[in-house]
Amino acid sequence: MCGIVAYVGNRESYPVILKGLKRLEYRGYDSSGVAVISDKIEVYKKQGKVAELEESLLGIPMKSTIGIGHTRWATHGEPSDRNAHPHISKSGRIAMIHNGIIENYAALKLELLKKDYTFSSDTDTEVLLNFIEDIRKHNACSLEEAVRIALKRVVGAYVIVLLDLENPDTLIAARKGSPLVIGIGKNEHFLASDASPIIEYTKEVVYINDYELAIVKGNELILKNLGNEVITPFVQKLDMELAAIEKGGFNHFMIKEIFEQPQTIFDCLRGRLDLTRSDIMMAGVEKYIDELKNANRIIIVACGTSWHAGLIAEYIIEELCRIPVEVEYASEFRYRNPIVNKGDVIFAISQSGETADTLVAIERAKEQGAIIFGILNVVGSSIARISHAGAYTHAGPEIGVASTKAFTAQLVVLTMMAIKIAKEKQTISEGRFVQLMEELSAVPDKVAAILKDTYVVERIAAKHATASSFLFLGRGYNFPIALEGALKLKEISYIHAEGYPAAEMKHGPIALVDENLPVLFVATKDAYHQKVISNMQEINARKGKLIAIVSAGDHTIDALTDDIIEVPEADELIAPIINVIPLQLLSYYIGVSRGLDVDKPRNLAKSVTVE
Ligand code: G6P
């Protein structure tokens, strides 16, 4: 969270930074700012989205070929102009942007207060910046040296980039725990939280590692560790196209990404599912197949939507592979002294590969001897780099804050992995293996069929857009889909929503049911179908407004409600990938009809790099 962009080279920095901030806005959007150098450091910041900063700067000449910019997701201090980044040091000679949290900022601030420093914001960033300036002053050293000394005292996570009036052609950057990519152009360098602000200018990038310091000029990039030793940068080629991060005619990234799913699911299967040879090829799984099939336990750690993918994987892996699975919120797992033994395999599921809690959770498990397997979307992300092996979801950049195409791609990868492990472990028959492969290969067409006509979902969305609360129910493989439906609606429409196992609703949520409450059942044909119908009758008897997702041609509940969304029938293990699509659409259309910014819902951020 928080997006950072910086530029040094031969073109004007402001347009590059502004465009970059717009691309990174998904990481946080409560305020933004830029700093450039003229004969002094000029800082401009504004509460609100990047467009508001842009408007406030119209007509102001920004002639500088170096600069830093930031879009914020507030941690220390409310969203406001004064807490927005960049911050400027007491002397006005250094400006800094920061993504992360300085945990010991209070102690550092106390030291500075004793030296008569005053602060104009409530942020930890301003404290760290002045701490660095104080070190430079007292040691009469370079800014680079001062940063190095300061960072040895810092507890927390950070990417920082500093602009220095003494060296107006040089940026200093450092990272620990938050992402930083440097794009290498011709006599120019681009620094950013991810590659999206860079892709337009160059495909050559260096991913900075923890505890590394970058000294960046237009024509020079020097990497060092905190011990002042020079490190050779590892230059990689980006595998991403500009079109992938643009809206391409859609009104929002979220709906674009929903509609991309037939393709992203196909991309995820491509080269892996081999129907002619009856096999699944996944290099990471094959490399660790002995550890996977002989695992004592699989522990899945994830957050948010990725955690829901983990819950479905639990059901599938236990069913097919007969390996015990536990699914943990990464934020709980990392702090609760969990038992991890040799022979346990950790699956880390993360779209961004940067979620701080997931990252630290797997570091802990790795220290205890577990094999770490990453199921990730962003290539080269922090989690990818500390995992032993993994499988990418190949969904392409996901920009809408609410996860859609990354979720379905996670389910596809996890299902393929389960089928492959089960085959190797001989816990499923050849016939079932082939049947599930065929079911998977049919998913892109089934998803496309749902997206071909969204009229029914739009009608139901319009009908319930003013509801103040929603209940989502499902059983078995569809229970996590109910959770995901509720999460999507909360995120996008700000309607209170709960997801529950359909039978469990009798133990509490049923008390909420009255003639005003929409209750959505994910009720496609599976082993629980009859039981779910009984649960619907229970809601109907209490006058709840029933909505149901059913298998195409199933008319069992026609008498109970008009609000029925039909989806193509699928094997119950595969059905979640299909059943979630109408729920994504429902939340999108409700959010839009309530006039909300569905790509940037309030208070949320796409990449949560603080704990
Ligand atoms: C944030 C996002 C969610 C996402 C979660 C986990 O809360 O808004 O969409 O599911 O983080 O992110 P990850 O990148 O680890 O999947």
mmCIF file of C-alpha atoms in Angstrom, residues 470-474 479 481-487 490 497-502 509:
data_model
loop_
_atom_site.group_PDB
_atom_site.id
_atom_site.type_symbol
_atom_site.label_atom_id
_atom_site.label_comp_id
_atom_site.label_asym_id
_atom_site.label_seq_id
_atom_site.Cartn_x
_atom_site.Cartn_y
_atom_site.Cartn_z
ATOM 1 C CA PHE A 470 -27.270 -9.048 2.512
ATOM 2 C CA LEU A 471 -26.793 -12.700 3.414
ATOM 3 C CA PHE A 472 -24.858 -15.121 1.157
ATOM 4 C CA LEU A 473 -25.267 -18.844 1.786
ATOM 5 C CA GLY A 474 -23.736 -21.979 0.304
ATOM 6 C CA PHE A 479 -19.560 -22.158 1.080
ATOM 7 C CA ILE A 481 -18.041 -18.795 -2.716
ATOM 8 C CA ALA A 482 -20.755 -17.410 -0.411
ATOM 9 C CA LEU A 483 -17.985 -15.804 1.678
ATOM 10 C CA GLU A 484 -16.422 -14.337 -1.452
ATOM 11 C CA GLY A 485 -19.790 -13.012 -2.683
ATOM 12 C CA ALA A 486 -20.295 -11.241 0.641
ATOM 13 C CA LEU A 487 -16.765 -9.816 0.627
ATOM 14 C CA LYS A 490 -18.974 -5.172 1.089
ATOM 15 C CA ALA A 497 -23.004 -8.552 3.957
ATOM 16 C CA GLU A 498 -22.304 -11.869 5.625
ATOM 17 C CA GLY A 499 -21.372 -15.180 4.114
ATOM 18 C CA TYR A 500 -22.339 -18.345 5.952
ATOM 19 C CA PRO A 501 -22.562 -22.088 5.459
ATOM 20 C CA ALA A 502 -26.239 -22.509 4.542
ATOM 21 C CA PRO A 509 -28.072 -15.273 11.058
#
